[in-house]
XYZ file of C-alpha atoms in Angstrom:
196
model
C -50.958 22.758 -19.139
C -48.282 24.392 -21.053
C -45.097 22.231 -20.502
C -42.904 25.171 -21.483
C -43.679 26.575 -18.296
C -43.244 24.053 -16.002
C -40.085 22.257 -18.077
C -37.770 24.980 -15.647
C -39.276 23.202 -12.748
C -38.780 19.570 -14.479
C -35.270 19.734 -15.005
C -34.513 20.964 -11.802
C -36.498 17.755 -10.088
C -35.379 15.534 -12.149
C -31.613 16.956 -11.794
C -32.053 16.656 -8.003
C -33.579 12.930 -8.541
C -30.492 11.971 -10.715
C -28.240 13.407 -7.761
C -30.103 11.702 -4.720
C -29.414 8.287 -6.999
C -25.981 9.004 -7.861
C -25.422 9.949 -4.286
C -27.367 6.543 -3.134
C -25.146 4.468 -5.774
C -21.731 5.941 -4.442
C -23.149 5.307 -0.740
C -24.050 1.598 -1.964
C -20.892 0.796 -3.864
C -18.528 2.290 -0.807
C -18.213 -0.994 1.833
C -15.953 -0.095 4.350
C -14.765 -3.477 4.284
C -11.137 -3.417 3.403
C -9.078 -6.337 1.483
C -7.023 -6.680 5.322
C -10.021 -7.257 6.984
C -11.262 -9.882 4.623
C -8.031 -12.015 5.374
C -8.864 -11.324 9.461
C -11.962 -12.927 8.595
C -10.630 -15.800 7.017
C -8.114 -16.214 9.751
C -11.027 -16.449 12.288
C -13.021 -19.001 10.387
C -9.864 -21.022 9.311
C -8.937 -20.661 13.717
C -11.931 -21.539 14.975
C -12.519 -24.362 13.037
C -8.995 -25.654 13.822
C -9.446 -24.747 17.486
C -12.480 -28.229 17.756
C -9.332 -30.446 16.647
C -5.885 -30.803 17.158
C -3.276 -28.961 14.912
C 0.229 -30.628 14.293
C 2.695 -27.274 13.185
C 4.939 -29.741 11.546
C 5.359 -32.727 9.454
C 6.226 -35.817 11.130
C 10.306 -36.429 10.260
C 9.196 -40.064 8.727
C 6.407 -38.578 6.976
C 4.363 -41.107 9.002
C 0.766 -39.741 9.942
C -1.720 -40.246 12.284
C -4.638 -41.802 10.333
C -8.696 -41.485 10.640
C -11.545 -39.101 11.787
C -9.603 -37.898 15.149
C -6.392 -37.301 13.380
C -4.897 -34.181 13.911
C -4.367 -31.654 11.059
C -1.035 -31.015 9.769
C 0.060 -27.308 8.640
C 2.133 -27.958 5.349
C 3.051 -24.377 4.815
C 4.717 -22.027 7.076
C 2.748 -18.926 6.657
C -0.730 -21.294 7.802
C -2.307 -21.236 4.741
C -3.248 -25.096 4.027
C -3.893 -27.654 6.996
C -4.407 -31.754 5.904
C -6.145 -34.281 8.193
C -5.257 -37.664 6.826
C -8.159 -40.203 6.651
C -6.376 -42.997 4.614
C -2.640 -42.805 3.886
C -3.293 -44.355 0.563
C -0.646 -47.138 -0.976
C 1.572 -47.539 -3.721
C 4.796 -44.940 -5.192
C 4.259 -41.167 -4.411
C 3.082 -39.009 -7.180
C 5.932 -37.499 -9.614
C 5.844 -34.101 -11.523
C 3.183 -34.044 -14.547
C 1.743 -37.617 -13.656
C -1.814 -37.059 -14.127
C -4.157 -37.510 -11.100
C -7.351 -38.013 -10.675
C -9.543 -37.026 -7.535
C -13.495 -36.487 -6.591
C -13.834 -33.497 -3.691
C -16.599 -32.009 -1.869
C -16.113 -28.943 0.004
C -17.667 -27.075 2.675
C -17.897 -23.130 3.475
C -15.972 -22.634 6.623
C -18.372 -19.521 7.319
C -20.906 -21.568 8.107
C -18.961 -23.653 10.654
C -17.959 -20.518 12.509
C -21.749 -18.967 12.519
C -22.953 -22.331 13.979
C -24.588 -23.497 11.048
C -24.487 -27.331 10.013
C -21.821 -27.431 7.347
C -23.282 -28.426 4.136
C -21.206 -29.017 1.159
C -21.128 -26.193 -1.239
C -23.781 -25.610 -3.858
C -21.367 -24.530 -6.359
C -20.318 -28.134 -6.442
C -23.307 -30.221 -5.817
C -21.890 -32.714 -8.361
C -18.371 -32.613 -7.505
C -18.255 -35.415 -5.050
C -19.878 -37.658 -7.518
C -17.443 -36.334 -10.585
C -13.793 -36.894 -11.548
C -11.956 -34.342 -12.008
C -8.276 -34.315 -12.942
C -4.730 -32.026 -12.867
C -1.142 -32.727 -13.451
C 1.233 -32.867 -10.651
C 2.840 -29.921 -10.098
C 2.718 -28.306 -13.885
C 0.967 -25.386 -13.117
C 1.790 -24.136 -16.687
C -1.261 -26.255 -17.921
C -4.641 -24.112 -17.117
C -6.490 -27.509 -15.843
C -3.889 -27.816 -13.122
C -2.875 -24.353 -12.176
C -6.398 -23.697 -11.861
C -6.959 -25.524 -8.755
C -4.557 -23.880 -6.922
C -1.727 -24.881 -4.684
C -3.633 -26.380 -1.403
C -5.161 -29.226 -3.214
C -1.896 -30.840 -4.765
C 0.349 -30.415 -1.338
C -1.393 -33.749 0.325
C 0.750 -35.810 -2.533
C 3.988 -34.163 -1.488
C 3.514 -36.879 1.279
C 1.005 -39.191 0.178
C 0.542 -41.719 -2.655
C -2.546 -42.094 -4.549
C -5.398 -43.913 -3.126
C -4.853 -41.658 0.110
C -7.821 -39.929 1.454
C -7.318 -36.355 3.151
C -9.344 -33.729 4.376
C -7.691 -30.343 3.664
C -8.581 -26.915 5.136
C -7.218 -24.411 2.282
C -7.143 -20.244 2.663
C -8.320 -18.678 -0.688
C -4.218 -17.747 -1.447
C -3.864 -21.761 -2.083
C -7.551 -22.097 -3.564
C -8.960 -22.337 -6.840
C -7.830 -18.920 -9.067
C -10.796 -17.735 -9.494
C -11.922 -17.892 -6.451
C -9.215 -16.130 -4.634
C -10.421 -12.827 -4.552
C -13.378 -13.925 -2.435
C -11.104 -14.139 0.191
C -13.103 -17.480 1.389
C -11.910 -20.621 3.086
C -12.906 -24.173 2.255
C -12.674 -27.538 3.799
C -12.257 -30.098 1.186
C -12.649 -33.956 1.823
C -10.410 -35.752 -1.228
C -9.830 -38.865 -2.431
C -6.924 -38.971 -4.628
C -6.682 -41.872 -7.563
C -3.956 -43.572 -9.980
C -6.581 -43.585 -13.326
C -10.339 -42.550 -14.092
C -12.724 -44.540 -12.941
């Protein structure tokens, strides 16, 4: 066989293979899927989970919640974003700017809620309800703070430490690096004064 011959005929098939994967790639890495609809997606999960309990649009005058597993959630933004449910009002002074707080989470996929599923906590954090973590109140200047996001920090605008919330945050008020996901999480927190 006398490759000269046939290397014509190569190049042409394997120019038509390298266009019929090109043309596959493109066709792969084109999801119709725009950033708007994302956000309608959240919407719907973040709706229909609130739509199974009841949703306060406002914060009581006296700051004074209703307390436990049937309490409604609260929307502390205007625009909807974060939602708290307060478990155990906590005790003692409220937090002020750059006090350091600790808390342990776990959080839970609200996808899964909406497509029936039992809601598990997420395996990103499997350790996270077990570990301390820590920010700053409201210095978002230092990376360890600012990258939690807003939504986990609003529950102390109205609680003091020792409070127990859970807290239904879109990805605008989640962690940073998460936000382009476009995801919504329910978090269960308890909030405390020092490590422990």
């Amino acid at each position: 066989m006398n490759i000269k011959t046939h290397l014509p005929h190569l190049c042409g098939v394997i120019t038509t293979l390298m266009m019929i994967c090109l043309g596959a790639a493109v066709t792969g890495c084109s999801d119709d899927t725009s950033y708007t609809d994302l956000l309608n997606k959240e919407s719907k999960n973040v709706n229909t989970f609130l739509s199974d309990h009841r949703v306060i649009a406002e914060i009581p005058a006296d700051t004074v919640f209703e307390c436990g597993e049937d309490a409604p959630y609260y929307m502390l933004d205007d625009e909807g974003n974060v939602f708290m449910q307060v478990i155990d009002p906590g005790y003692g002074p409220k937090v002020v700017d750059n006090q350091i707080v600790y808390f342990r989470y776990m959080r839970y996929n609200l996808s899964g809620y909406v497509s029936g599923e039992e809601m598990e906590p997420d395996a990103g954090n499997d350790n996270a309800g077990y570990s301390t973590v820590s920010l700053r109140y409201n210095n978002f200047t230092l990376p360890s703070s600012s990258s939690w996001g807003y939504g986990i920090q609003m529950p102390l605008r109205y609680l003091p430490l020792n409070s127990v919330v859970n807290i239904v945050i879109k990805a605008e008020y989640g962690m940073v690096d998460e936000q382009s996901y476009v995801q919504p999480y329910l978090y269960s927190v308890r909030y405390f004064p020092g490590k422990i």
